[in-house]
Amino acid sequence: MTAITITSQPRTRLRLTARGRRVVAGIVALPLSAFVAAAVVSGGSALASRDVGADPASFSTVVVGAGESLWAVAERVAPASDPRDVIDDIARLNALDGVSVSAGQELAIPAQYAADGR
């Protein structure tokens, strides 16, 4: 009978250089940074959602006339207020990207300006 001797090979340790450690850290940090970037980009999407609307008593609506700008709408609905403030509030409430509006477009007007008149 022949005896078989099993010799264990010495295990080699994984040795990383400084560059290797930076690469591994970058690979680990990539999904985390992608998640944070996605959260930052989509963070403002809750401003105008149709799921849960604002209280109908907190605003009224107005229809934009032909050739009318947002400035003209602001002056019409709140003649006693600064049009720049009114435009900012209307744009925020309606989640407008800019200040361009089209004829026939229905805009929500904050209740504080609806009392000024139409």
Tab-separated table of N, CA, C and O in Angstrom, residues 1-5:
chain	number	residue	atom	x	y	z
A	1	MET	N	0.814	-1.144	0.000
A	1	MET	CA	0.000	0.000	0.000
A	1	MET	C	0.882	1.241	0.000
A	1	MET	O	1.874	1.310	0.712
A	2	THR	N	0.471	2.174	-0.793
A	2	THR	CA	1.251	3.383	-0.930
A	2	THR	C	0.557	4.501	-0.164
A	2	THR	O	-0.639	4.703	-0.296
A	3	ALA	N	1.326	5.206	0.585
A	3	ALA	CA	0.771	6.318	1.354
A	3	ALA	C	0.796	7.570	0.503
A	3	ALA	O	1.781	7.884	-0.151
A	4	ILE	N	-0.307	8.227	0.504
A	4	ILE	CA	-0.410	9.492	-0.236
A	4	ILE	C	-0.306	10.608	0.786
A	4	ILE	O	-1.043	10.654	1.757
A	5	THR	N	0.624	11.426	0.536
A	5	THR	CA	0.768	12.560	1.442
A	5	THR	C	0.173	13.800	0.779
A	5	THR	O	0.409	14.098	-0.392
